[in-house]
mmCIF file of C-alpha atoms in Angstrom:
data_model
loop_
_atom_site.group_PDB
_atom_site.id
_atom_site.type_symbol
_atom_site.label_atom_id
_atom_site.label_comp_id
_atom_site.label_asym_id
_atom_site.label_seq_id
_atom_site.Cartn_x
_atom_site.Cartn_y
_atom_site.Cartn_z
ATOM 1 C CA MET A 149 82.952 155.780 126.181
ATOM 2 C CA ARG A 150 79.939 157.757 124.937
ATOM 3 C CA LEU A 151 80.889 160.622 127.262
ATOM 4 C CA PHE A 152 84.424 160.650 125.879
ATOM 5 C CA LEU A 153 83.134 160.753 122.291
ATOM 6 C CA LEU A 154 80.715 163.552 123.154
ATOM 7 C CA VAL A 155 83.510 165.643 124.652
ATOM 8 C CA CYS A 156 85.668 165.050 121.574
ATOM 9 C CA LEU A 157 82.868 166.041 119.226
ATOM 10 C CA THR A 158 82.169 169.192 121.216
ATOM 11 C CA LEU A 159 85.803 170.226 121.135
ATOM 12 C CA ALA A 160 85.944 169.532 117.413
ATOM 13 C CA THR A 161 83.218 172.112 116.757
ATOM 14 C CA LEU A 162 85.436 174.929 118.009
ATOM 15 C CA VAL A 163 88.433 176.534 116.417
ATOM 16 C CA THR A 164 89.825 178.139 119.544
ATOM 17 C CA LYS A 165 92.193 181.047 119.875
ATOM 18 C CA ALA A 166 93.856 182.173 123.047
ATOM 19 C CA ALA A 167 94.048 185.785 121.884
ATOM 20 C CA THR A 168 92.048 188.479 123.650
ATOM 21 C CA PRO A 169 89.397 190.001 121.346
ATOM 22 C CA GLN A 170 90.697 193.205 119.794
ATOM 23 C CA LEU A 171 88.641 196.367 119.434
ATOM 24 C CA LEU A 172 89.375 199.761 117.862
ATOM 25 C CA LEU A 173 87.576 203.044 118.562
ATOM 26 C CA ASP A 174 87.313 205.964 116.141
ATOM 27 C CA ALA A 175 85.223 209.121 116.473
ATOM 28 C CA ALA A 176 84.521 212.159 114.310
ATOM 29 C CA ARG A 177 82.832 215.406 115.371
ATOM 30 C CA PHE A 178 80.453 217.269 113.069
ATOM 31 C CA ARG A 179 78.561 220.482 113.688
ATOM 32 C CA ASN A 180 75.069 220.105 115.063
ATOM 33 C CA GLN A 181 72.648 221.257 112.371
ATOM 34 C CA ASP A 182 70.497 222.876 115.067
ATOM 35 C CA LEU A 183 72.670 225.940 115.759
ATOM 36 C CA THR A 184 70.589 226.823 118.840
ATOM 37 C CA VAL A 185 72.024 223.736 120.571
ATOM 38 C CA LYS A 186 75.562 223.934 121.947
ATOM 39 C CA GLY A 187 77.011 220.592 121.086
ATOM 40 C CA ALA A 188 77.976 218.383 118.167
ATOM 41 C CA GLU A 189 76.900 215.393 116.152
ATOM 42 C CA VAL A 190 79.370 212.603 116.869
ATOM 43 C CA GLU A 191 79.995 209.531 114.770
ATOM 44 C CA ILE A 192 81.473 206.692 116.803
ATOM 45 C CA TYR A 193 82.927 203.774 114.914
ATOM 46 C CA VAL A 194 83.697 200.513 116.732
ATOM 47 C CA THR A 195 85.766 197.903 114.900
ATOM 48 C CA VAL A 196 86.327 194.324 116.030
ATOM 49 C CA LEU A 197 89.207 192.430 114.430
ATOM 50 C CA SER A 198 87.680 189.068 113.651
ATOM 51 C CA GLN A 199 91.090 187.343 113.530
ATOM 52 C CA SER A 200 91.005 187.505 117.336
ATOM 53 C CA LEU A 201 87.645 185.700 117.632
ATOM 54 C CA THR A 202 86.815 182.031 118.090
ATOM 55 C CA TYR A 203 85.062 180.419 115.120
ATOM 56 C CA MET A 204 82.456 177.761 115.904
ATOM 57 C CA ARG A 205 81.484 175.034 113.472
ATOM 58 C CA ARG A 206 77.855 175.552 112.446
ATOM 59 C CA ALA A 207 77.768 172.866 109.727
ATOM 60 C CA PRO A 208 80.252 170.922 107.587
ATOM 61 C CA LYS A 209 82.697 173.476 106.170
ATOM 62 C CA ALA A 210 80.775 176.317 107.815
ATOM 63 C CA PHE A 211 82.354 178.256 110.688
ATOM 64 C CA GLN A 212 81.224 181.506 112.267
ATOM 65 C CA ALA A 213 82.288 183.765 115.114
ATOM 66 C CA ALA A 214 80.317 186.253 117.207
ATOM 67 C CA ALA A 215 81.377 189.321 119.185
ATOM 68 C CA ILE A 216 79.298 190.997 121.882
ATOM 69 C CA VAL A 217 80.160 194.698 121.832
ATOM 70 C CA THR A 218 79.205 197.279 124.447
ATOM 71 C CA LEU A 219 79.646 200.967 123.651
ATOM 72 C CA GLU A 220 79.615 203.455 126.534
ATOM 73 C CA ILE A 221 79.915 207.233 126.651
ATOM 74 C CA LEU A 222 80.874 208.571 130.067
ATOM 75 C CA LYS A 223 80.459 212.165 131.224
ATOM 76 C CA ALA A 224 83.242 213.979 133.084
ATOM 77 C CA ASP A 225 81.682 212.920 136.417
ATOM 78 C CA GLY A 226 81.735 209.262 135.376
ATOM 79 C CA LYS A 227 77.984 208.972 134.801
ATOM 80 C CA LEU A 228 76.721 207.272 131.672
ATOM 81 C CA ALA A 229 75.577 209.513 128.839
ATOM 82 C CA TYR A 230 74.916 206.558 126.532
ATOM 83 C CA GLN A 231 75.203 202.774 126.492
ATOM 84 C CA GLU A 232 74.337 200.116 123.923
ATOM 85 C CA THR A 233 75.188 196.433 123.448
ATOM 86 C CA VAL A 234 75.104 194.702 120.056
ATOM 87 C CA THR A 235 76.136 191.291 118.720
ATOM 88 C CA LEU A 236 78.254 191.297 115.558
ATOM 89 C CA LYS A 237 78.726 188.230 113.381
ATOM 90 C CA PRO A 238 81.195 187.992 110.489
ATOM 91 C CA PRO A 239 80.370 186.053 107.311
ATOM 92 C CA VAL A 240 80.459 182.258 107.504
ATOM 93 C CA LEU A 241 83.840 180.777 106.532
ATOM 94 C CA SER A 242 84.466 177.371 105.010
ATOM 95 C CA ASP A 243 88.103 177.379 106.156
ATOM 96 C CA THR A 244 89.183 179.061 109.390
ATOM 97 C CA THR A 245 92.878 178.836 108.487
ATOM 98 C CA ALA A 246 92.429 181.731 106.058
ATOM 99 C CA ALA A 247 94.773 184.516 107.132
ATOM 100 C CA ILE A 248 92.501 187.328 105.946
ATOM 101 C CA LYS A 249 89.202 187.849 107.725
ATOM 102 C CA ASN A 250 87.182 191.025 107.314
ATOM 103 C CA PRO A 251 86.846 193.147 110.450
ATOM 104 C CA LEU A 252 83.386 193.924 111.799
ATOM 105 C CA SER A 253 82.096 197.393 112.440
ATOM 106 C CA PHE A 254 79.355 199.068 114.412
ATOM 107 C CA GLN A 255 78.683 202.767 113.915
ATOM 108 C CA LYS A 256 76.554 205.094 116.016
ATOM 109 C CA ARG A 257 75.604 208.712 115.287
ATOM 110 C CA LEU A 258 74.652 210.772 118.337
ATOM 111 C CA ALA A 259 74.001 214.405 119.217
ATOM 112 C CA LEU A 260 75.779 215.348 122.445
ATOM 113 C CA PRO A 261 76.022 218.652 124.349
ATOM 114 C CA ASP A 262 79.357 220.383 124.831
ATOM 115 C CA GLY A 263 81.575 218.817 127.472
ATOM 116 C CA ASN A 264 84.336 216.316 128.195
ATOM 117 C CA TYR A 265 83.552 212.655 127.641
ATOM 118 C CA THR A 266 85.238 209.265 127.601
ATOM 119 C CA LEU A 267 84.368 206.731 124.932
ATOM 120 C CA ARG A 268 84.680 203.131 126.071
ATOM 121 C CA GLY A 269 84.271 200.006 124.014
ATOM 122 C CA ARG A 270 84.194 196.467 125.385
ATOM 123 C CA VAL A 271 84.099 193.267 123.349
ATOM 124 C CA ARG A 272 83.482 189.677 124.461
ATOM 125 C CA ASP A 273 84.014 186.557 122.379
ATOM 126 C CA GLN A 274 80.662 184.749 122.441
ATOM 127 C CA TYR A 275 82.351 181.372 121.959
ATOM 128 C CA HIS A 276 85.290 181.833 124.298
ATOM 129 C CA ALA A 277 84.160 182.652 127.827
ATOM 130 C CA GLY A 278 86.310 184.812 130.063
ATOM 131 C CA THR A 279 87.995 186.873 127.344
ATOM 132 C CA GLU A 280 87.233 190.572 126.986
ATOM 133 C CA GLY A 281 88.978 193.395 125.120
ATOM 134 C CA THR A 282 88.578 197.078 125.964
ATOM 135 C CA ALA A 283 89.500 200.413 124.437
ATOM 136 C CA GLU A 284 89.013 203.997 125.619
ATOM 137 C CA MET A 285 89.501 207.429 124.105
ATOM 138 C CA PRO A 286 88.752 210.997 125.258
ATOM 139 C CA LEU A 287 86.172 213.115 123.462
ATOM 140 C CA VAL A 288 85.994 216.898 123.888
ATOM 141 C CA LEU A 289 83.056 218.844 122.437
ATOM 142 C CA GLN A 290 83.321 222.632 122.285
ATOM 143 C CA SER A 291 81.070 224.203 119.669
ATOM 144 C CA THR A 292 81.710 227.520 117.983
ATOM 145 C CA THR A 293 79.792 229.401 115.320
ATOM 146 C CA LYS A 294 82.408 232.020 114.434
ATOM 147 C CA GLY A 295 84.050 231.829 111.019
ATOM 148 C CA ALA A 296 84.753 228.963 108.668
ATOM 149 C CA ALA A 297 85.590 225.607 110.253
ATOM 150 C CA LEU A 298 86.271 222.029 109.237
ATOM 151 C CA SER A 299 84.791 218.971 110.878
ATOM 152 C CA ASP A 300 87.073 216.157 111.958
ATOM 153 C CA LEU A 301 88.645 214.259 109.074
ATOM 154 C CA VAL A 302 87.175 210.805 108.448
ATOM 155 C CA VAL A 303 89.979 208.604 107.070
ATOM 156 C CA LEU A 304 88.542 206.169 104.523
ATOM 157 C CA ALA A 305 89.567 202.774 103.182
ATOM 158 C CA ARG A 306 88.105 203.506 99.727
ATOM 159 C CA PRO A 307 86.867 206.578 97.853
ATOM 160 C CA ALA A 308 83.744 208.251 99.177
ATOM 161 C CA ALA A 309 80.998 207.144 96.772
ATOM 162 C CA LYS A 310 77.913 209.160 95.892
ATOM 163 C CA SER A 311 74.864 207.527 97.452
ATOM 164 C CA PRO A 312 71.188 208.540 97.457
ATOM 165 C CA GLY A 313 70.470 206.228 100.392
ATOM 166 C CA GLN A 314 70.513 207.081 104.080
ATOM 167 C CA ASN A 315 72.080 204.899 106.769
ATOM 168 C CA ASN A 316 74.733 205.098 109.471
ATOM 169 C CA PHE A 317 77.459 204.717 106.841
ATOM 170 C CA THR A 318 76.324 207.632 104.655
ATOM 171 C CA ARG A 319 76.965 211.318 105.169
ATOM 172 C CA GLY A 320 76.649 214.392 102.985
ATOM 173 C CA GLY A 321 75.359 212.257 100.112
ATOM 174 C CA TYR A 322 78.355 209.878 100.257
ATOM 175 C CA GLN A 323 78.779 206.256 101.317
ATOM 176 C CA LEU A 324 81.772 206.178 103.679
ATOM 177 C CA VAL A 325 83.901 203.149 104.554
ATOM 178 C CA ARG A 326 86.326 204.051 107.315
ATOM 179 C CA ALA A 327 89.869 202.781 107.592
ATOM 180 C CA PRO A 328 89.787 201.394 111.162
ATOM 181 C CA GLY A 329 92.355 203.146 113.322
ATOM 182 C CA GLY A 330 93.472 205.182 110.296
ATOM 183 C CA MET A 331 95.435 202.131 109.092
ATOM 184 C CA TYR A 332 96.662 201.662 105.517
ATOM 185 C CA THR A 333 98.258 198.293 104.847
ATOM 186 C CA ARG A 334 100.030 196.533 102.005
ATOM 187 C CA GLY A 335 98.246 197.039 98.710
ATOM 188 C CA ALA A 336 96.733 200.393 99.717
ATOM 189 C CA ASP A 337 98.427 203.055 97.608
ATOM 190 C CA GLN A 338 95.894 205.867 98.026
ATOM 191 C CA LEU A 339 94.650 207.738 101.095
ATOM 192 C CA TYR A 340 91.020 208.868 101.113
ATOM 193 C CA PHE A 341 89.131 211.123 103.511
ATOM 194 C CA TYR A 342 85.851 212.953 104.051
ATOM 195 C CA ALA A 343 85.190 216.235 105.863
ATOM 196 C CA GLU A 344 82.627 219.018 106.044
ATOM 197 C CA LEU A 345 83.305 222.746 105.736
ATOM 198 C CA TYR A 346 81.010 225.014 107.721
ATOM 199 C CA GLN A 347 80.301 228.696 107.057
ATOM 200 C CA ALA A 348 82.336 228.859 103.865
ATOM 201 C CA PRO A 349 83.211 232.472 102.957
ATOM 202 C CA ARG A 350 80.621 233.793 100.534
ATOM 203 C CA GLY A 351 81.596 234.680 96.998
ATOM 204 C CA GLN A 352 85.191 233.464 97.291
ATOM 205 C CA GLN A 353 87.161 230.968 95.246
ATOM 206 C CA LEU A 354 88.448 228.270 97.570
ATOM 207 C CA SER A 355 90.919 225.432 97.176
ATOM 208 C CA LEU A 356 92.320 222.566 99.251
ATOM 209 C CA ARG A 357 95.865 221.722 100.264
ATOM 210 C CA TYR A 358 96.824 218.315 101.689
ATOM 211 C CA HIS A 359 100.017 217.565 103.576
ATOM 212 C CA LEU A 360 100.972 214.139 104.915
ATOM 213 C CA GLN A 361 104.114 213.849 107.056
ATOM 214 C CA SER A 362 105.585 211.087 109.183
ATOM 215 C CA GLU A 363 107.361 211.431 112.500
ATOM 216 C CA GLU A 364 110.566 210.509 110.641
ATOM 217 C CA GLY A 365 110.138 213.246 108.022
ATOM 218 C CA ALA A 366 108.681 211.399 105.017
ATOM 219 C CA ALA A 367 106.048 213.575 103.356
ATOM 220 C CA ALA A 368 103.591 213.946 100.474
ATOM 221 C CA ASP A 369 101.607 216.979 99.279
ATOM 222 C CA ALA A 370 98.710 217.663 96.938
ATOM 223 C CA GLU A 371 96.284 220.436 96.022
ATOM 224 C CA ALA A 372 92.761 220.358 94.655
ATOM 225 C CA PRO A 373 90.019 222.848 93.808
ATOM 226 C CA LEU A 374 87.005 223.100 96.096
ATOM 227 C CA ASP A 375 83.904 223.038 93.924
ATOM 228 C CA ASN A 376 80.179 223.028 94.687
ATOM 229 C CA ILE A 377 80.518 225.259 97.737
ATOM 230 C CA ALA A 378 77.227 225.200 99.629
ATOM 231 C CA THR A 379 75.552 228.322 100.983
ATOM 232 C CA GLY A 380 73.843 228.088 104.333
ATOM 233 C CA ARG A 381 74.680 224.410 104.796
ATOM 234 C CA PRO A 382 77.788 222.206 105.106
ATOM 235 C CA THR A 383 80.038 221.743 102.077
ATOM 236 C CA SER A 384 81.016 218.085 101.653
ATOM 237 C CA ILE A 385 84.687 217.423 100.879
ATOM 238 C CA ALA A 386 85.829 214.056 99.510
ATOM 239 C CA GLY A 387 89.596 214.087 99.016
ATOM 240 C CA GLU A 388 92.406 211.715 98.187
ATOM 241 C CA LEU A 389 96.192 211.693 98.272
ATOM 242 C CA PRO A 390 98.633 209.195 96.694
ATOM 243 C CA LEU A 391 100.692 207.264 99.241
ATOM 244 C CA GLY A 392 103.198 206.171 96.599
ATOM 245 C CA PRO A 393 106.530 204.999 98.002
ATOM 246 C CA LEU A 394 105.972 206.394 101.504
ATOM 247 C CA PRO A 395 107.457 203.978 104.082
ATOM 248 C CA SER A 396 105.726 202.444 107.085
ATOM 249 C CA GLY A 397 105.185 204.804 109.975
ATOM 250 C CA THR A 398 102.798 207.099 111.818
ATOM 251 C CA TYR A 399 101.722 210.137 109.817
ATOM 252 C CA THR A 400 99.801 213.342 110.386
ATOM 253 C CA LEU A 401 97.371 214.326 107.632
ATOM 254 C CA LYS A 402 96.743 218.071 107.471
ATOM 255 C CA VAL A 403 93.999 219.554 105.293
ATOM 256 C CA ASP A 404 93.857 223.312 104.703
ATOM 257 C CA VAL A 405 91.082 225.294 103.033
ATOM 258 C CA LEU A 406 92.660 228.219 101.161
ATOM 259 C CA ASP A 407 91.183 231.421 99.776
ATOM 260 C CA ALA A 408 92.134 233.018 96.447
ATOM 261 C CA ARG A 409 95.263 234.535 98.048
ATOM 262 C CA LYS A 410 96.314 231.104 99.382
ATOM 263 C CA GLN A 411 95.564 232.154 102.942
ATOM 264 C CA VAL A 412 94.270 229.448 105.303
ATOM 265 C CA VAL A 413 90.619 229.949 106.235
ATOM 266 C CA ALA A 414 90.130 226.562 107.954
ATOM 267 C CA THR A 415 92.350 223.618 108.849
ATOM 268 C CA GLN A 416 92.122 220.156 110.421
ATOM 269 C CA THR A 417 94.441 217.207 111.116
ATOM 270 C CA ALA A 418 94.158 213.432 111.580
ATOM 271 C CA ARG A 419 96.538 210.615 112.485
ATOM 272 C CA VAL A 420 97.266 207.920 109.903
ATOM 273 C CA ARG A 421 99.263 204.690 110.160
ATOM 274 C CA ARG A 422 100.947 203.048 107.157
ATOM 275 C CA GLU A 423 102.066 199.399 107.310
ATOM 276 C CA THR A 424 103.606 198.354 103.991
ATOM 277 C CA GLU A 425 104.523 194.835 105.191
ATOM 278 C CA THR A 426 101.113 193.948 106.591
ATOM 279 C CA TYR A 427 98.329 192.741 104.354
ATOM 280 C CA ALA A 428 94.819 192.911 105.714
ATOM 281 C CA PRO A 429 91.408 194.287 104.707
ATOM 282 C CA ALA A 430 91.578 198.055 105.200
ATOM 283 C CA GLY A 431 87.868 198.706 105.533
ATOM 284 C CA ALA A 432 85.441 197.244 108.009
ATOM 285 C CA VAL A 433 82.153 195.945 106.634
ATOM 286 C CA ALA A 434 78.683 196.368 108.006
ATOM 287 C CA PRO A 435 77.447 193.200 109.726
ATOM 288 C CA LYS A 436 74.675 191.280 107.975
#
């Protein structure tokens, strides 16, 4: 009888889910500040959707999950260029039936030489043995120092905020909160992004043009001046574009840097997903 009660109590401490843990990978390439090195500074952003995790009872009305995340960077020959394993824990919940649970994020900033790589993320549910989620994406680094160029676009869940601090979530003097997987859900009516312009033409008036278009043809456009152009160092660009009545779908965001004659001097694109019927936190939060 005591054994039966013990088993029941143990099972009662778990809020189990059969779902496989879900993981998203995002990466952005920035120019290496040491121009003598052929390569790039890469920001890798790993997001775990905590809805897919098992929450364990830690105390009365206190439940918490834990995800064990392994990030790997593989060279073209399959050898490891980098590997790290971290444990991420979301905030304690008093009620696990809540539909909205903030995703967890882990960000790494690395300098890598030019070449072809594969990013691989693996996540295990600490409280549900035998379940593992994986994600992979290619990464190509090919540095160039000729002419003006834009870094990759970092799609954000909220406006880039000026920040004097320095951590893995700050860049160019801004605090950046990524939109995992470039996803904008119900309640998000504005798209935000961050980028860096390198080798801006000297003594020229520059402006920005944004174009967002879906595979079905829905589109939005905007223009903005480009102020505070830096000389001899990257120019930080924090932009935004209203999503308005745009329907759900997969979009391509294109950002052009224009000169005074409206000629394109640099351009970059990013993929964005809009889900107007889905409500969920858009931005991942740093684990405590």
